[in-house]
PDB file of C-alpha atoms in Angstrom:
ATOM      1  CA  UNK A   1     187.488 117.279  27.356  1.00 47.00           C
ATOM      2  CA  UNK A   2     187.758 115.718  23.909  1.00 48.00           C
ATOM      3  CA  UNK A   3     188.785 117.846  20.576  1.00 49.00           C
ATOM      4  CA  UNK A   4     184.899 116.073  19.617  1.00 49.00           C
ATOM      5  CA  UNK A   5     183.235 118.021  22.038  1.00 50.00           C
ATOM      6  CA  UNK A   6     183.767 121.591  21.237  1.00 49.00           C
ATOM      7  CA  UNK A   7     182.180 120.743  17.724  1.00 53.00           C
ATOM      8  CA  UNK A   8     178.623 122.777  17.021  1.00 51.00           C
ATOM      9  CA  UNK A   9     175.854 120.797  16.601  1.00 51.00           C
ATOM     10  CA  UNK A  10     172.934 121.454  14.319  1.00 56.00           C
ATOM     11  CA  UNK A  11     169.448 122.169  15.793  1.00 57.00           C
ATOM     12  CA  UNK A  12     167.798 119.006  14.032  1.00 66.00           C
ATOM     13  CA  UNK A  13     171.148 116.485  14.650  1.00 70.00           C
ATOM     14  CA  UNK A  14     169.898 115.120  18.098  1.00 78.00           C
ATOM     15  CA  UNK A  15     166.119 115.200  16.041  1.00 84.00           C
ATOM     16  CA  UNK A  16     167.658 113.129  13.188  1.00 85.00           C
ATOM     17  CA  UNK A  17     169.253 110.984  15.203  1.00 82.00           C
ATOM     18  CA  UNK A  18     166.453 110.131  17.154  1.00 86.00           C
ATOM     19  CA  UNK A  19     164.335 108.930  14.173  1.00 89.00           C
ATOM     20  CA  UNK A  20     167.188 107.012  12.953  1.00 88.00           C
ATOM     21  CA  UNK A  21     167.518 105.503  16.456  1.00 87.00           C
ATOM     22  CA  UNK A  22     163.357 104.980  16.256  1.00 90.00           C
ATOM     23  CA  UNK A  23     163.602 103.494  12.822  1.00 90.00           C
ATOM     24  CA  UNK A  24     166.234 100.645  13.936  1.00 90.00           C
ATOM     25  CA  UNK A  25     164.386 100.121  17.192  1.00 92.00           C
ATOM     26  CA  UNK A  26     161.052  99.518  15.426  1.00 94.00           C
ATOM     27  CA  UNK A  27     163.102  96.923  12.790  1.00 94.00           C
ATOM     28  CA  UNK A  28     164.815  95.386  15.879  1.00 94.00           C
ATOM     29  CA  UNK A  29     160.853  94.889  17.062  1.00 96.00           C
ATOM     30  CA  UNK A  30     159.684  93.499  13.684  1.00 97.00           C
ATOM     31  CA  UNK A  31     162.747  91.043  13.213  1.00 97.00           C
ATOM     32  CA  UNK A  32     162.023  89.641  17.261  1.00 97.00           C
ATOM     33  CA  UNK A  33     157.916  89.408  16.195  1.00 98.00           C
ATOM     34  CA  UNK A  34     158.641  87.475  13.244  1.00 98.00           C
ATOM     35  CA  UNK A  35     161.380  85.084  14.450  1.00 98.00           C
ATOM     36  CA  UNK A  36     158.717  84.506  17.390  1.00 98.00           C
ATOM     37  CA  UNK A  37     155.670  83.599  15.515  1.00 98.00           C
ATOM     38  CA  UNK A  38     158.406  81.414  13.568  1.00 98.00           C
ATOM     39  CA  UNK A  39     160.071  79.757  16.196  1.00 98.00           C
ATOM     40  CA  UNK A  40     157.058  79.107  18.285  1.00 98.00           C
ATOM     41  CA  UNK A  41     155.298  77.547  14.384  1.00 98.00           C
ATOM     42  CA  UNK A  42     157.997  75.512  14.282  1.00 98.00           C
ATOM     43  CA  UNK A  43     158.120  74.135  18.158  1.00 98.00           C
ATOM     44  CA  UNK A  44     154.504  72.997  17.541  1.00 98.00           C
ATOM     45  CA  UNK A  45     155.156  70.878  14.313  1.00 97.00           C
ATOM     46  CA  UNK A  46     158.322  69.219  16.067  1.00 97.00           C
ATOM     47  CA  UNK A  47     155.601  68.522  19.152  1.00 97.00           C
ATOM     48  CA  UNK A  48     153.309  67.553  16.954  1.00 97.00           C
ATOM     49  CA  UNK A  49     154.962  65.582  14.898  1.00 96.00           C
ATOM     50  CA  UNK A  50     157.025  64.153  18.035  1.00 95.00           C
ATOM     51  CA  UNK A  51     153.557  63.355  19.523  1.00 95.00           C
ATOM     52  CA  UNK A  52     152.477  61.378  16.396  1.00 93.00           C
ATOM     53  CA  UNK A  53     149.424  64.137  15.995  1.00 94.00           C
ATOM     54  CA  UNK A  54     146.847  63.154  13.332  1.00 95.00           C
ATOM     55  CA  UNK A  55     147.754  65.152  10.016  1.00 94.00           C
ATOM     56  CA  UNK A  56     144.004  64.679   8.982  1.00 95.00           C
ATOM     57  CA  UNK A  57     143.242  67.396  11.719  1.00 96.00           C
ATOM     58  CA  UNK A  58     142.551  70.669  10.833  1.00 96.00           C
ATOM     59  CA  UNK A  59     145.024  72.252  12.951  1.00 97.00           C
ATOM     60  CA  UNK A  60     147.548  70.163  12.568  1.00 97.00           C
ATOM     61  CA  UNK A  61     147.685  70.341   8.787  1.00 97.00           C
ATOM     62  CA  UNK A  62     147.622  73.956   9.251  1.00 98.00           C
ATOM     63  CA  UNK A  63     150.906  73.833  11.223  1.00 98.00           C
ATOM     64  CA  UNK A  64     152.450  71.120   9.060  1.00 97.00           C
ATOM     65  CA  UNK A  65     151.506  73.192   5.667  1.00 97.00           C
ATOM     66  CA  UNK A  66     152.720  76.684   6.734  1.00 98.00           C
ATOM     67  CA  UNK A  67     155.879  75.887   8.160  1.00 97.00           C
ATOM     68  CA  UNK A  68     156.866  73.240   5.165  1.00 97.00           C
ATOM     69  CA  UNK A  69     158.589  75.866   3.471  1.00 97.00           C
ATOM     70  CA  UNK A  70     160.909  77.087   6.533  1.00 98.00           C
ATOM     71  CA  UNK A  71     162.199  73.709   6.937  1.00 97.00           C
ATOM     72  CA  UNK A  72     162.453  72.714   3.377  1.00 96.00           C
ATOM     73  CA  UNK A  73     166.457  73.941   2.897  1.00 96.00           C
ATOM     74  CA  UNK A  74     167.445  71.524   5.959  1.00 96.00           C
ATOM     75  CA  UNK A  75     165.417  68.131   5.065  1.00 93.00           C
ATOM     76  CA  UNK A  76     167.438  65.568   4.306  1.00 89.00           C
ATOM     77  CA  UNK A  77     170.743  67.050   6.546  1.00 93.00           C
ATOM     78  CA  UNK A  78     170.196  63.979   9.370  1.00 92.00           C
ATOM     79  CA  UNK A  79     168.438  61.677   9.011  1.00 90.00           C
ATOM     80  CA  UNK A  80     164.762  61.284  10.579  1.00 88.00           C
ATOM     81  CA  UNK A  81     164.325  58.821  13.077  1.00 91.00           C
ATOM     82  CA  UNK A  82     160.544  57.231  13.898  1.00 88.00           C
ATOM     83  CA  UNK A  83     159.373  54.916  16.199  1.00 89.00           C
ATOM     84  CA  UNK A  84     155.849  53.694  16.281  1.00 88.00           C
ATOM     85  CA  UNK A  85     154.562  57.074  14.366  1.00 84.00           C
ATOM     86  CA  UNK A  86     156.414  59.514  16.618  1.00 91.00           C
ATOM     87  CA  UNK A  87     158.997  61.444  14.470  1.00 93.00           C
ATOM     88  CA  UNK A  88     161.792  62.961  15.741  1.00 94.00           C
ATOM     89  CA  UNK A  89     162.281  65.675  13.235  1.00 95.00           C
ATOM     90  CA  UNK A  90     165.616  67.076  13.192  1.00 95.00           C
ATOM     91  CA  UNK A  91     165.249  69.505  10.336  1.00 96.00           C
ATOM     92  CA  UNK A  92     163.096  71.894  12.649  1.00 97.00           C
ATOM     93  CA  UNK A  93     165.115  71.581  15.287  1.00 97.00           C
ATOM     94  CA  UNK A  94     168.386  72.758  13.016  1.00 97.00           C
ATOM     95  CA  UNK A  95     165.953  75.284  11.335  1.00 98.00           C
ATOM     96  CA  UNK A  96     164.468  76.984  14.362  1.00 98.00           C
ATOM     97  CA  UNK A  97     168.526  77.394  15.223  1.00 98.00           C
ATOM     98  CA  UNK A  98     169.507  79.076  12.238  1.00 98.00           C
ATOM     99  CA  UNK A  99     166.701  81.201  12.212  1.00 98.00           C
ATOM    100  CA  UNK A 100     167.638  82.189  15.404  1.00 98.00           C
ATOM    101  CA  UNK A 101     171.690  82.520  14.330  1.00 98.00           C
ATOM    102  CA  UNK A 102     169.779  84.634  11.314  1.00 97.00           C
ATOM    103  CA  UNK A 103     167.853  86.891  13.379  1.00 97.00           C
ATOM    104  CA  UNK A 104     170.216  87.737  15.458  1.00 97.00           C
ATOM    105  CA  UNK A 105     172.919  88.156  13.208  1.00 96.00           C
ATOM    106  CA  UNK A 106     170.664  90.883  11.733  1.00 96.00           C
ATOM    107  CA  UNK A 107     170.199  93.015  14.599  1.00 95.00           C
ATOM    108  CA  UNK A 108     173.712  93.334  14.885  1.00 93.00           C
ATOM    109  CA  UNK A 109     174.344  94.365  11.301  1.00 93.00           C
ATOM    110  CA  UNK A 110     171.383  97.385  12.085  1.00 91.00           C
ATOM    111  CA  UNK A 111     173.273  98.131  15.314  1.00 88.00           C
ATOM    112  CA  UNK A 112     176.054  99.216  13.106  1.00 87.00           C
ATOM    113  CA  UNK A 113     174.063 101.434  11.233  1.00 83.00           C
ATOM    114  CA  UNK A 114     172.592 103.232  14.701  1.00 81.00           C
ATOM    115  CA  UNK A 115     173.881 106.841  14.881  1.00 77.00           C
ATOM    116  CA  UNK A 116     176.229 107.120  18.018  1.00 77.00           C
ATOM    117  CA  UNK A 117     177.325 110.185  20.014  1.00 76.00           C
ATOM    118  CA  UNK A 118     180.483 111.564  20.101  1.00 79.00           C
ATOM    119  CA  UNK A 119     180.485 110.373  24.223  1.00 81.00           C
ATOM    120  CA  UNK A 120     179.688 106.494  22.833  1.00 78.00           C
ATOM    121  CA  UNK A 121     182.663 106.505  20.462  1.00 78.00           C
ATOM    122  CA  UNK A 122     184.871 107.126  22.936  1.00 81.00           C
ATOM    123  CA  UNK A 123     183.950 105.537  25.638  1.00 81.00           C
ATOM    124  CA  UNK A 124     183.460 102.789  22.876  1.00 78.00           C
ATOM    125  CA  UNK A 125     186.981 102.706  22.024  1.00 81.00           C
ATOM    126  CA  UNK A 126     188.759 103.443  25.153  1.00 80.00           C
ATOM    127  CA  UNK A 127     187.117 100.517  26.589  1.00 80.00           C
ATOM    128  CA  UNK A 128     189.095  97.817  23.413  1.00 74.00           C
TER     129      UNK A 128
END
């Protein structure tokens, strides 16, 4: 038995660490929802654009619109091969990746802010 162990423990500590644990879950839910709905936006203007989809459509100037700002930082970082109207767009391709890289990198920084358990520390560290 660890010196940890034989600590008391307040009433409202496994309460308060619950809603902390809640809070971070519901963030880790958010983050996931949003890089979705982005990464899926962007997958249909590379297809579309790959596809040589008529910008004078409704839907496709939608797409094209909305996710012109998420690319904008990584224009111009290859160039952007055509042929025949179909564009191979490799600034959504490197942007859906680093939202990804983003996203994820993220959820790891709240995963250090999760309460832990004296049994999760330990077993934590015994297992570096």
């Amino acid at each position: 038995m660890s010196q940890y162990t034989q600590q008391p423990v307040s009433p409202q500590a496994p309460q308060q660490a619950y809603r902390q644990k809640k809070a971070i879950f519901r963030a880790y839910q958010v983050i996931w929802y949003i890089l979705g709905v982005l990464e899926v936006l962007l997958a249909f203007r590379f297809l579309l654009r790959l596809l040589e989809a008529n910008p004078a459509s409704g839907f496709v100037s939608f797409v094209y619109g909305v996710s012109a700002p998420f690319i904008a930082p990584f224009r111009a970082i290859f160039p952007t091969p055509s042929f025949a109207g179909s564009v191979l767009e490799w600034s959504t391709l490197i942007a859906m990746i680093v939202y990804a890289v983003i996203a994820y990198g993220i959820i790891h920084l709240l995963q250090i802010g999760k309460p832990v358990d004296v049994e999760e520390v330990e077993k934590t560290v015994d297992s570096q």
